[in-house]
JSON list of C-alpha atoms in Angstrom, two decimals:
[
{"chain": "U", "resi": 1, "resn": "UNK", "atom": "CA", "xyz": [-212.49, 163.85, 138.48]},
{"chain": "U", "resi": 2, "resn": "UNK", "atom": "CA", "xyz": [-215.69, 165.87, 138.53]},
{"chain": "U", "resi": 3, "resn": "UNK", "atom": "CA", "xyz": [-217.79, 165.62, 141.65]},
{"chain": "U", "resi": 4, "resn": "UNK", "atom": "CA", "xyz": [-221.50, 165.11, 142.05]},
{"chain": "U", "resi": 5, "resn": "UNK", "atom": "CA", "xyz": [-223.47, 167.87, 140.37]},
{"chain": "U", "resi": 6, "resn": "UNK", "atom": "CA", "xyz": [-227.01, 168.94, 141.08]},
{"chain": "U", "resi": 7, "resn": "UNK", "atom": "CA", "xyz": [-229.28, 171.24, 139.17]},
{"chain": "U", "resi": 8, "resn": "UNK", "atom": "CA", "xyz": [-230.79, 173.64, 139.76]},
{"chain": "U", "resi": 9, "resn": "UNK", "atom": "CA", "xyz": [-229.01, 174.94, 142.81]},
{"chain": "U", "resi": 10, "resn": "UNK", "atom": "CA", "xyz": [-231.88, 177.12, 143.93]},
{"chain": "U", "resi": 11, "resn": "UNK", "atom": "CA", "xyz": [-235.56, 176.90, 143.22]},
{"chain": "U", "resi": 12, "resn": "UNK", "atom": "CA", "xyz": [-238.65, 178.78, 144.35]},
{"chain": "U", "resi": 13, "resn": "UNK", "atom": "CA", "xyz": [-242.03, 177.19, 143.80]},
{"chain": "U", "resi": 14, "resn": "UNK", "atom": "CA", "xyz": [-245.60, 177.79, 144.88]},
{"chain": "U", "resi": 15, "resn": "UNK", "atom": "CA", "xyz": [-247.72, 175.39, 146.89]},
{"chain": "U", "resi": 16, "resn": "UNK", "atom": "CA", "xyz": [-249.45, 172.87, 144.69]},
{"chain": "U", "resi": 17, "resn": "UNK", "atom": "CA", "xyz": [-246.85, 172.97, 141.95]},
{"chain": "U", "resi": 18, "resn": "UNK", "atom": "CA", "xyz": [-244.48, 170.15, 141.15]},
{"chain": "U", "resi": 19, "resn": "UNK", "atom": "CA", "xyz": [-240.71, 170.19, 140.85]},
{"chain": "U", "resi": 20, "resn": "UNK", "atom": "CA", "xyz": [-237.99, 168.03, 139.32]},
{"chain": "U", "resi": 21, "resn": "UNK", "atom": "CA", "xyz": [-234.45, 168.01, 140.64]},
{"chain": "U", "resi": 22, "resn": "UNK", "atom": "CA", "xyz": [-231.52, 166.48, 138.82]},
{"chain": "U", "resi": 23, "resn": "UNK", "atom": "CA", "xyz": [-228.37, 164.78, 140.00]},
{"chain": "U", "resi": 24, "resn": "UNK", "atom": "CA", "xyz": [-225.35, 163.67, 137.97]},
{"chain": "U", "resi": 25, "resn": "UNK", "atom": "CA", "xyz": [-223.15, 161.25, 139.89]},
{"chain": "U", "resi": 26, "resn": "UNK", "atom": "CA", "xyz": [-219.40, 160.94, 139.76]},
{"chain": "U", "resi": 27, "resn": "UNK", "atom": "CA", "xyz": [-218.34, 159.11, 136.62]},
{"chain": "U", "resi": 28, "resn": "UNK", "atom": "CA", "xyz": [-218.37, 155.37, 137.26]},
{"chain": "U", "resi": 29, "resn": "UNK", "atom": "CA", "xyz": [-220.70, 155.56, 140.23]},
{"chain": "U", "resi": 30, "resn": "UNK", "atom": "CA", "xyz": [-223.85, 153.51, 139.86]},
{"chain": "U", "resi": 31, "resn": "UNK", "atom": "CA", "xyz": [-225.61, 154.18, 143.16]},
{"chain": "U", "resi": 32, "resn": "UNK", "atom": "CA", "xyz": [-227.43, 157.46, 143.76]},
{"chain": "U", "resi": 33, "resn": "UNK", "atom": "CA", "xyz": [-229.15, 158.37, 147.00]},
{"chain": "U", "resi": 34, "resn": "UNK", "atom": "CA", "xyz": [-231.30, 161.36, 147.83]},
{"chain": "U", "resi": 35, "resn": "UNK", "atom": "CA", "xyz": [-231.62, 163.05, 151.21]},
{"chain": "U", "resi": 36, "resn": "UNK", "atom": "CA", "xyz": [-233.77, 165.88, 152.50]},
{"chain": "U", "resi": 37, "resn": "UNK", "atom": "CA", "xyz": [-232.34, 168.30, 155.04]},
{"chain": "U", "resi": 38, "resn": "UNK", "atom": "CA", "xyz": [-234.57, 170.58, 157.10]},
{"chain": "U", "resi": 39, "resn": "UNK", "atom": "CA", "xyz": [-233.86, 172.44, 160.34]},
{"chain": "U", "resi": 40, "resn": "UNK", "atom": "CA", "xyz": [-236.55, 170.50, 162.16]},
{"chain": "U", "resi": 41, "resn": "UNK", "atom": "CA", "xyz": [-236.04, 166.95, 160.92]},
{"chain": "U", "resi": 42, "resn": "UNK", "atom": "CA", "xyz": [-232.37, 167.06, 160.04]},
{"chain": "U", "resi": 43, "resn": "UNK", "atom": "CA", "xyz": [-231.04, 164.82, 157.30]},
{"chain": "U", "resi": 44, "resn": "UNK", "atom": "CA", "xyz": [-233.48, 162.17, 156.17]},
{"chain": "U", "resi": 45, "resn": "UNK", "atom": "CA", "xyz": [-233.12, 159.50, 153.53]},
{"chain": "U", "resi": 46, "resn": "UNK", "atom": "CA", "xyz": [-235.51, 159.69, 150.59]},
{"chain": "U", "resi": 47, "resn": "UNK", "atom": "CA", "xyz": [-234.53, 156.88, 148.22]},
{"chain": "U", "resi": 48, "resn": "UNK", "atom": "CA", "xyz": [-231.63, 155.09, 146.63]},
{"chain": "U", "resi": 49, "resn": "UNK", "atom": "CA", "xyz": [-231.20, 153.91, 143.06]},
{"chain": "U", "resi": 50, "resn": "UNK", "atom": "CA", "xyz": [-228.75, 151.43, 141.65]},
{"chain": "U", "resi": 51, "resn": "UNK", "atom": "CA", "xyz": [-228.59, 150.54, 137.97]},
{"chain": "U", "resi": 52, "resn": "UNK", "atom": "CA", "xyz": [-231.95, 152.18, 137.29]},
{"chain": "U", "resi": 53, "resn": "UNK", "atom": "CA", "xyz": [-233.71, 150.29, 140.10]},
{"chain": "U", "resi": 54, "resn": "UNK", "atom": "CA", "xyz": [-235.00, 151.78, 143.32]},
{"chain": "U", "resi": 55, "resn": "UNK", "atom": "CA", "xyz": [-233.58, 149.60, 146.05]},
{"chain": "U", "resi": 56, "resn": "UNK", "atom": "CA", "xyz": [-234.50, 151.54, 149.16]},
{"chain": "U", "resi": 57, "resn": "UNK", "atom": "CA", "xyz": [-237.08, 154.12, 150.04]},
{"chain": "U", "resi": 58, "resn": "UNK", "atom": "CA", "xyz": [-237.38, 156.26, 153.12]},
{"chain": "U", "resi": 59, "resn": "UNK", "atom": "CA", "xyz": [-240.51, 157.19, 154.98]},
{"chain": "U", "resi": 60, "resn": "UNK", "atom": "CA", "xyz": [-241.84, 159.89, 152.69]},
{"chain": "U", "resi": 61, "resn": "UNK", "atom": "CA", "xyz": [-245.27, 160.23, 151.05]},
{"chain": "U", "resi": 62, "resn": "UNK", "atom": "CA", "xyz": [-245.89, 159.11, 147.51]},
{"chain": "U", "resi": 63, "resn": "UNK", "atom": "CA", "xyz": [-245.61, 162.70, 146.31]},
{"chain": "U", "resi": 64, "resn": "UNK", "atom": "CA", "xyz": [-241.87, 162.11, 146.38]},
{"chain": "U", "resi": 65, "resn": "UNK", "atom": "CA", "xyz": [-240.64, 159.96, 143.53]},
{"chain": "U", "resi": 66, "resn": "UNK", "atom": "CA", "xyz": [-237.49, 159.41, 141.61]},
{"chain": "U", "resi": 67, "resn": "UNK", "atom": "CA", "xyz": [-235.84, 157.59, 138.80]},
{"chain": "U", "resi": 68, "resn": "UNK", "atom": "CA", "xyz": [-232.44, 156.77, 137.47]},
{"chain": "U", "resi": 69, "resn": "UNK", "atom": "CA", "xyz": [-231.35, 156.67, 133.87]},
{"chain": "U", "resi": 70, "resn": "UNK", "atom": "CA", "xyz": [-229.02, 154.29, 132.11]},
{"chain": "U", "resi": 71, "resn": "UNK", "atom": "CA", "xyz": [-226.15, 156.78, 132.46]},
{"chain": "U", "resi": 72, "resn": "UNK", "atom": "CA", "xyz": [-226.74, 156.76, 136.26]},
{"chain": "U", "resi": 73, "resn": "UNK", "atom": "CA", "xyz": [-228.07, 160.30, 136.30]},
{"chain": "U", "resi": 74, "resn": "UNK", "atom": "CA", "xyz": [-231.01, 160.58, 138.63]},
{"chain": "U", "resi": 75, "resn": "UNK", "atom": "CA", "xyz": [-234.02, 162.82, 139.03]},
{"chain": "U", "resi": 76, "resn": "UNK", "atom": "CA", "xyz": [-236.39, 163.27, 141.88]},
{"chain": "U", "resi": 77, "resn": "UNK", "atom": "CA", "xyz": [-239.83, 164.70, 141.57]},
{"chain": "U", "resi": 78, "resn": "UNK", "atom": "CA", "xyz": [-242.09, 166.23, 144.17]},
{"chain": "U", "resi": 79, "resn": "UNK", "atom": "CA", "xyz": [-245.70, 166.75, 143.21]},
{"chain": "U", "resi": 80, "resn": "UNK", "atom": "CA", "xyz": [-248.29, 168.94, 144.87]},
{"chain": "U", "resi": 81, "resn": "UNK", "atom": "CA", "xyz": [-245.71, 170.88, 146.82]},
{"chain": "U", "resi": 82, "resn": "UNK", "atom": "CA", "xyz": [-246.36, 171.81, 150.42]},
{"chain": "U", "resi": 83, "resn": "UNK", "atom": "CA", "xyz": [-244.69, 174.48, 152.52]},
{"chain": "U", "resi": 84, "resn": "UNK", "atom": "CA", "xyz": [-243.02, 171.74, 154.54]},
{"chain": "U", "resi": 85, "resn": "UNK", "atom": "CA", "xyz": [-241.18, 170.53, 151.46]},
{"chain": "U", "resi": 86, "resn": "UNK", "atom": "CA", "xyz": [-238.92, 173.55, 151.67]},
{"chain": "U", "resi": 87, "resn": "UNK", "atom": "CA", "xyz": [-235.52, 172.04, 152.28]},
{"chain": "U", "resi": 88, "resn": "UNK", "atom": "CA", "xyz": [-232.04, 171.39, 151.02]},
{"chain": "U", "resi": 89, "resn": "UNK", "atom": "CA", "xyz": [-232.13, 168.28, 148.84]},
{"chain": "U", "resi": 90, "resn": "UNK", "atom": "CA", "xyz": [-228.84, 166.45, 148.70]},
{"chain": "U", "resi": 91, "resn": "UNK", "atom": "CA", "xyz": [-227.82, 163.82, 146.24]},
{"chain": "U", "resi": 92, "resn": "UNK", "atom": "CA", "xyz": [-225.01, 161.38, 146.96]},
{"chain": "U", "resi": 93, "resn": "UNK", "atom": "CA", "xyz": [-223.32, 158.89, 144.70]},
{"chain": "U", "resi": 94, "resn": "UNK", "atom": "CA", "xyz": [-221.17, 155.86, 145.33]},
{"chain": "U", "resi": 95, "resn": "UNK", "atom": "CA", "xyz": [-219.40, 153.38, 143.11]},
{"chain": "U", "resi": 96, "resn": "UNK", "atom": "CA", "xyz": [-221.40, 150.54, 144.47]},
{"chain": "U", "resi": 97, "resn": "UNK", "atom": "CA", "xyz": [-223.59, 149.66, 147.40]},
{"chain": "U", "resi": 98, "resn": "UNK", "atom": "CA", "xyz": [-220.82, 149.24, 149.93]},
{"chain": "U", "resi": 99, "resn": "UNK", "atom": "CA", "xyz": [-218.73, 152.24, 148.98]},
{"chain": "U", "resi": 100, "resn": "UNK", "atom": "CA", "xyz": [-218.52, 155.64, 150.58]},
{"chain": "U", "resi": 101, "resn": "UNK", "atom": "CA", "xyz": [-221.09, 158.17, 149.40]},
{"chain": "U", "resi": 102, "resn": "UNK", "atom": "CA", "xyz": [-220.02, 161.51, 147.99]},
{"chain": "U", "resi": 103, "resn": "UNK", "atom": "CA", "xyz": [-222.45, 164.38, 148.31]},
{"chain": "U", "resi": 104, "resn": "UNK", "atom": "CA", "xyz": [-223.37, 167.00, 145.76]},
{"chain": "U", "resi": 105, "resn": "UNK", "atom": "CA", "xyz": [-223.82, 170.70, 146.53]},
{"chain": "U", "resi": 106, "resn": "UNK", "atom": "CA", "xyz": [-227.56, 170.33, 146.99]},
{"chain": "U", "resi": 107, "resn": "UNK", "atom": "CA", "xyz": [-230.66, 172.04, 145.65]},
{"chain": "U", "resi": 108, "resn": "UNK", "atom": "CA", "xyz": [-232.28, 174.59, 147.91]},
{"chain": "U", "resi": 109, "resn": "UNK", "atom": "CA", "xyz": [-236.04, 174.39, 147.36]},
{"chain": "U", "resi": 110, "resn": "UNK", "atom": "CA", "xyz": [-238.29, 177.09, 148.77]},
{"chain": "U", "resi": 111, "resn": "UNK", "atom": "CA", "xyz": [-242.04, 176.61, 148.62]},
{"chain": "U", "resi": 112, "resn": "UNK", "atom": "CA", "xyz": [-244.17, 179.72, 149.09]},
{"chain": "M", "resi": 1, "resn": "UNK", "atom": "CA", "xyz": [-235.31, 151.49, 164.18]},
{"chain": "M", "resi": 2, "resn": "UNK", "atom": "CA", "xyz": [-231.76, 152.75, 164.23]},
{"chain": "M", "resi": 3, "resn": "UNK", "atom": "CA", "xyz": [-231.25, 155.85, 166.33]},
{"chain": "M", "resi": 4, "resn": "UNK", "atom": "CA", "xyz": [-228.16, 158.01, 166.15]},
{"chain": "M", "resi": 5, "resn": "UNK", "atom": "CA", "xyz": [-227.64, 160.51, 168.91]},
{"chain": "M", "resi": 6, "resn": "UNK", "atom": "CA", "xyz": [-225.05, 163.21, 168.95]},
{"chain": "M", "resi": 7, "resn": "UNK", "atom": "CA", "xyz": [-224.08, 165.37, 171.85]},
{"chain": "M", "resi": 8, "resn": "UNK", "atom": "CA", "xyz": [-223.71, 168.11, 172.42]},
{"chain": "M", "resi": 9, "resn": "UNK", "atom": "CA", "xyz": [-225.95, 169.66, 169.77]},
{"chain": "M", "resi": 10, "resn": "UNK", "atom": "CA", "xyz": [-224.40, 173.07, 170.28]},
{"chain": "M", "resi": 11, "resn": "UNK", "atom": "CA", "xyz": [-220.86, 173.77, 171.31]},
{"chain": "M", "resi": 12, "resn": "UNK", "atom": "CA", "xyz": [-219.14, 177.06, 171.82]},
{"chain": "M", "resi": 13, "resn": "UNK", "atom": "CA", "xyz": [-215.43, 176.72, 172.38]},
{"chain": "M", "resi": 14, "resn": "UNK", "atom": "CA", "xyz": [-212.57, 179.09, 172.85]},
{"chain": "M", "resi": 15, "resn": "UNK", "atom": "CA", "xyz": [-209.70, 178.97, 170.46]},
{"chain": "M", "resi": 16, "resn": "UNK", "atom": "CA", "xyz": [-206.93, 176.72, 171.69]},
{"chain": "M", "resi": 17, "resn": "UNK", "atom": "CA", "xyz": [-209.18, 174.48, 173.77]},
{"chain": "M", "resi": 18, "resn": "UNK", "atom": "CA", "xyz": [-209.90, 170.79, 173.34]},
{"chain": "M", "resi": 19, "resn": "UNK", "atom": "CA", "xyz": [-213.28, 169.15, 173.19]},
{"chain": "M", "resi": 20, "resn": "UNK", "atom": "CA", "xyz": [-215.02, 165.92, 172.17]},
{"chain": "M", "resi": 21, "resn": "UNK", "atom": "CA", "xyz": [-218.25, 165.33, 170.28]},
{"chain": "M", "resi": 22, "resn": "UNK", "atom": "CA", "xyz": [-220.01, 162.04, 170.95]},
{"chain": "M", "resi": 23, "resn": "UNK", "atom": "CA", "xyz": [-222.07, 159.89, 168.63]},
{"chain": "M", "resi": 24, "resn": "UNK", "atom": "CA", "xyz": [-224.06, 156.99, 170.04]},
{"chain": "M", "resi": 25, "resn": "UNK", "atom": "CA", "xyz": [-226.05, 154.60, 167.90]},
{"chain": "M", "resi": 26, "resn": "UNK", "atom": "CA", "xyz": [-228.58, 151.98, 168.81]},
{"chain": "M", "resi": 27, "resn": "UNK", "atom": "CA", "xyz": [-227.72, 148.94, 166.69]},
{"chain": "M", "resi": 28, "resn": "UNK", "atom": "CA", "xyz": [-224.78, 147.08, 165.29]},
{"chain": "M", "resi": 29, "resn": "UNK", "atom": "CA", "xyz": [-223.07, 148.89, 162.46]},
{"chain": "M", "resi": 30, "resn": "UNK", "atom": "CA", "xyz": [-220.24, 148.10, 160.10]},
{"chain": "M", "resi": 31, "resn": "UNK", "atom": "CA", "xyz": [-219.26, 151.63, 159.43]},
{"chain": "M", "resi": 32, "resn": "UNK", "atom": "CA", "xyz": [-219.56, 155.15, 160.66]},
{"chain": "M", "resi": 33, "resn": "UNK", "atom": "CA", "xyz": [-218.94, 158.45, 158.94]},
{"chain": "M", "resi": 34, "resn": "UNK", "atom": "CA", "xyz": [-218.18, 161.95, 160.09]},
{"chain": "M", "resi": 35, "resn": "UNK", "atom": "CA", "xyz": [-219.11, 164.91, 157.92]},
{"chain": "M", "resi": 36, "resn": "UNK", "atom": "CA", "xyz": [-218.64, 168.62, 158.14]},
{"chain": "M", "resi": 37, "resn": "UNK", "atom": "CA", "xyz": [-221.18, 171.10, 156.82]},
{"chain": "M", "resi": 38, "resn": "UNK", "atom": "CA", "xyz": [-220.64, 174.83, 156.48]},
{"chain": "M", "resi": 39, "resn": "UNK", "atom": "CA", "xyz": [-223.72, 177.09, 156.40]},
{"chain": "M", "resi": 40, "resn": "UNK", "atom": "CA", "xyz": [-225.59, 176.74, 153.13]},
{"chain": "M", "resi": 41, "resn": "UNK", "atom": "CA", "xyz": [-223.14, 174.16, 151.85]},
{"chain": "M", "resi": 42, "resn": "UNK", "atom": "CA", "xyz": [-223.16, 170.43, 151.26]},
{"chain": "M", "resi": 43, "resn": "UNK", "atom": "CA", "xyz": [-221.58, 167.70, 153.33]},
{"chain": "M", "resi": 44, "resn": "UNK", "atom": "CA", "xyz": [-217.84, 167.26, 153.30]},
{"chain": "M", "resi": 45, "resn": "UNK", "atom": "CA", "xyz": [-216.58, 163.82, 154.26]},
{"chain": "M", "resi": 46, "resn": "UNK", "atom": "CA", "xyz": [-214.10, 163.90, 157.13]},
{"chain": "M", "resi": 47, "resn": "UNK", "atom": "CA", "xyz": [-213.64, 160.31, 158.24]},
{"chain": "M", "resi": 48, "resn": "UNK", "atom": "CA", "xyz": [-214.81, 156.82, 157.44]},
{"chain": "M", "resi": 49, "resn": "UNK", "atom": "CA", "xyz": [-214.44, 154.38, 160.33]},
{"chain": "M", "resi": 50, "resn": "UNK", "atom": "CA", "xyz": [-214.76, 150.76, 159.32]},
{"chain": "M", "resi": 51, "resn": "UNK", "atom": "CA", "xyz": [-213.88, 148.62, 162.29]},
{"chain": "M", "resi": 52, "resn": "UNK", "atom": "CA", "xyz": [-213.82, 148.44, 166.04]},
{"chain": "M", "resi": 53, "resn": "UNK", "atom": "CA", "xyz": [-210.97, 150.44, 167.45]},
{"chain": "M", "resi": 54, "resn": "UNK", "atom": "CA", "xyz": [-210.48, 152.44, 164.27]},
{"chain": "M", "resi": 55, "resn": "UNK", "atom": "CA", "xyz": [-208.83, 155.79, 164.85]},
{"chain": "M", "resi": 56, "resn": "UNK", "atom": "CA", "xyz": [-208.24, 158.41, 162.18]},
{"chain": "M", "resi": 57, "resn": "UNK", "atom": "CA", "xyz": [-206.70, 161.83, 162.42]},
{"chain": "M", "resi": 58, "resn": "UNK", "atom": "CA", "xyz": [-206.61, 164.80, 160.11]},
{"chain": "M", "resi": 59, "resn": "UNK", "atom": "CA", "xyz": [-205.13, 168.01, 161.37]},
{"chain": "M", "resi": 60, "resn": "UNK", "atom": "CA", "xyz": [-206.81, 169.03, 164.61]},
{"chain": "M", "resi": 61, "resn": "UNK", "atom": "CA", "xyz": [-209.56, 166.41, 164.31]},
{"chain": "M", "resi": 62, "resn": "UNK", "atom": "CA", "xyz": [-209.38, 162.82, 165.44]},
{"chain": "M", "resi": 63, "resn": "UNK", "atom": "CA", "xyz": [-212.19, 160.28, 165.19]},
{"chain": "M", "resi": 64, "resn": "UNK", "atom": "CA", "xyz": [-212.51, 156.91, 166.84]},
{"chain": "M", "resi": 65, "resn": "UNK", "atom": "CA", "xyz": [-214.98, 154.06, 166.82]},
{"chain": "M", "resi": 66, "resn": "UNK", "atom": "CA", "xyz": [-215.93, 151.58, 169.54]},
{"chain": "M", "resi": 67, "resn": "UNK", "atom": "CA", "xyz": [-218.43, 149.19, 167.98]},
{"chain": "M", "resi": 68, "resn": "UNK", "atom": "CA", "xyz": [-218.98, 147.29, 171.21]},
{"chain": "M", "resi": 69, "resn": "UNK", "atom": "CA", "xyz": [-220.07, 150.44, 173.00]},
{"chain": "M", "resi": 70, "resn": "UNK", "atom": "CA", "xyz": [-221.76, 151.69, 169.80]},
{"chain": "M", "resi": 71, "resn": "UNK", "atom": "CA", "xyz": [-219.93, 154.95, 170.25]},
{"chain": "M", "resi": 72, "resn": "UNK", "atom": "CA", "xyz": [-217.83, 157.17, 168.09]},
{"chain": "M", "resi": 73, "resn": "UNK", "atom": "CA", "xyz": [-216.04, 160.30, 169.17]},
{"chain": "M", "resi": 74, "resn": "UNK", "atom": "CA", "xyz": [-214.72, 163.29, 167.26]},
{"chain": "M", "resi": 75, "resn": "UNK", "atom": "CA", "xyz": [-211.99, 164.99, 169.25]},
{"chain": "M", "resi": 76, "resn": "UNK", "atom": "CA", "xyz": [-210.97, 168.55, 168.53]},
{"chain": "M", "resi": 77, "resn": "UNK", "atom": "CA", "xyz": [-207.51, 169.61, 169.57]},
{"chain": "M", "resi": 78, "resn": "UNK", "atom": "CA", "xyz": [-206.52, 173.27, 170.03]},
{"chain": "M", "resi": 79, "resn": "UNK", "atom": "CA", "xyz": [-209.57, 174.59, 168.22]},
{"chain": "M", "resi": 80, "resn": "UNK", "atom": "CA", "xyz": [-209.24, 177.34, 165.66]},
{"chain": "M", "resi": 81, "resn": "UNK", "atom": "CA", "xyz": [-211.95, 179.56, 164.17]},
{"chain": "M", "resi": 82, "resn": "UNK", "atom": "CA", "xyz": [-211.84, 177.70, 160.82]},
{"chain": "M", "resi": 83, "resn": "UNK", "atom": "CA", "xyz": [-213.27, 174.63, 162.54]},
{"chain": "M", "resi": 84, "resn": "UNK", "atom": "CA", "xyz": [-216.56, 176.43, 163.12]},
{"chain": "M", "resi": 85, "resn": "UNK", "atom": "CA", "xyz": [-219.19, 174.36, 161.29]},
{"chain": "M", "resi": 86, "resn": "UNK", "atom": "CA", "xyz": [-221.82, 171.70, 161.92]},
{"chain": "M", "resi": 87, "resn": "UNK", "atom": "CA", "xyz": [-220.50, 168.17, 162.33]},
{"chain": "M", "resi": 88, "resn": "UNK", "atom": "CA", "xyz": [-222.61, 165.12, 161.60]},
{"chain": "M", "resi": 89, "resn": "UNK", "atom": "CA", "xyz": [-222.05, 161.49, 162.29]},
{"chain": "M", "resi": 90, "resn": "UNK", "atom": "CA", "xyz": [-223.84, 158.97, 160.12]},
{"chain": "M", "resi": 91, "resn": "UNK", "atom": "CA", "xyz": [-224.24, 155.26, 160.55]},
{"chain": "M", "resi": 92, "resn": "UNK", "atom": "CA", "xyz": [-224.56, 152.59, 157.88]},
{"chain": "M", "resi": 93, "resn": "UNK", "atom": "CA", "xyz": [-226.38, 149.59, 159.27]},
{"chain": "M", "resi": 94, "resn": "UNK", "atom": "CA", "xyz": [-225.03, 147.15, 156.73]},
{"chain": "M", "resi": 95, "resn": "UNK", "atom": "CA", "xyz": [-222.13, 147.38, 154.33]},
{"chain": "M", "resi": 96, "resn": "UNK", "atom": "CA", "xyz": [-224.15, 149.10, 151.69]},
{"chain": "M", "resi": 97, "resn": "UNK", "atom": "CA", "xyz": [-227.62, 148.68, 150.27]},
{"chain": "M", "resi": 98, "resn": "UNK", "atom": "CA", "xyz": [-228.96, 150.87, 152.99]},
{"chain": "M", "resi": 99, "resn": "UNK", "atom": "CA", "xyz": [-229.27, 154.53, 153.65]},
{"chain": "M", "resi": 100, "resn": "UNK", "atom": "CA", "xyz": [-227.13, 156.46, 156.02]},
{"chain": "M", "resi": 101, "resn": "UNK", "atom": "CA", "xyz": [-228.83, 157.43, 159.25]},
{"chain": "M", "resi": 102, "resn": "UNK", "atom": "CA", "xyz": [-227.59, 160.77, 160.48]},
{"chain": "M", "resi": 103, "resn": "UNK", "atom": "CA", "xyz": [-227.32, 162.29, 163.89]},
{"chain": "M", "resi": 104, "resn": "UNK", "atom": "CA", "xyz": [-228.85, 165.73, 164.38]},
{"chain": "M", "resi": 105, "resn": "UNK", "atom": "CA", "xyz": [-225.48, 167.39, 164.09]},
{"chain": "M", "resi": 106, "resn": "UNK", "atom": "CA", "xyz": [-223.29, 169.38, 166.45]},
{"chain": "M", "resi": 107, "resn": "UNK", "atom": "CA", "xyz": [-223.05, 173.07, 165.69]},
{"chain": "M", "resi": 108, "resn": "UNK", "atom": "CA", "xyz": [-219.56, 174.14, 166.69]},
{"chain": "M", "resi": 109, "resn": "UNK", "atom": "CA", "xyz": [-218.62, 177.75, 167.15]},
{"chain": "M", "resi": 110, "resn": "UNK", "atom": "CA", "xyz": [-215.00, 178.55, 167.93]},
{"chain": "M", "resi": 111, "resn": "UNK", "atom": "CA", "xyz": [-214.53, 181.98, 169.43]},
{"chain": "M", "resi": 112, "resn": "UNK", "atom": "CA", "xyz": [-211.41, 183.99, 170.12]}
]
C-alpha cells in the first residue's frame, strides 16, 4: 500500500509570493491534516479536512488556507509569503477521525 | 489549552546505557503517540498508547502510559547508535476530530 505522498518535496520562494503544496493520502483515508514544523515553534497543527470539509483549524493567519478534493487529495496554500513561513510542512492522513495518522515525507519550504 | 512537555529536550547517551524520556500533558487524553524523526525526514510512528497502563515494546524501546498521572515514558534499553534521532510524543485530546498536540521533542544522541 502506497504511503502518503507530498509534492513538491523542496521549494524556494521569495517573500510576497504565494505557494501551493499538495498531499495525496493513503488510499481509503478520508482525513487529511497539515502541520508546520519549525525549529522555534516545533510541530504545530494547521488544519484538518474530512470529506472535503475543514473540521479543525489551528492558530495560523488567514494567509494559510487549504482544501480537499473529492478523491481526498488535499492542497494547502500560503499567500504573501513571509520569511517566517520557512518550514517543513507535513501532511498526515487517517482512515477516519479516530484512527492513527500516517505522515508524509513533507515539503521543505524556504522563503528568501 | 493542552500543553505537552517532554524532558529532557537533549540527551546524550553512551552506547549500552539505559535512559527514559518523559512526556507530561496537561489534560485528559484518550491516546498518546510516540514518533521518531531523523534529520530532514518525516515522522515515523513508533507506538500508539490507547489506555491507562498500556505498555508497548519494540526492540530496545518501550513506551508506557499512565493516564491518571498524565504521563508517558519512552524507555531506551542498551542504547545503540542507530537510535540517534529526535523523539516526539503527541497527545490526542479526544478520540479523533482533533489535531495532535506535540511535545517539543527529545534530541537523542548515542555515542560510542
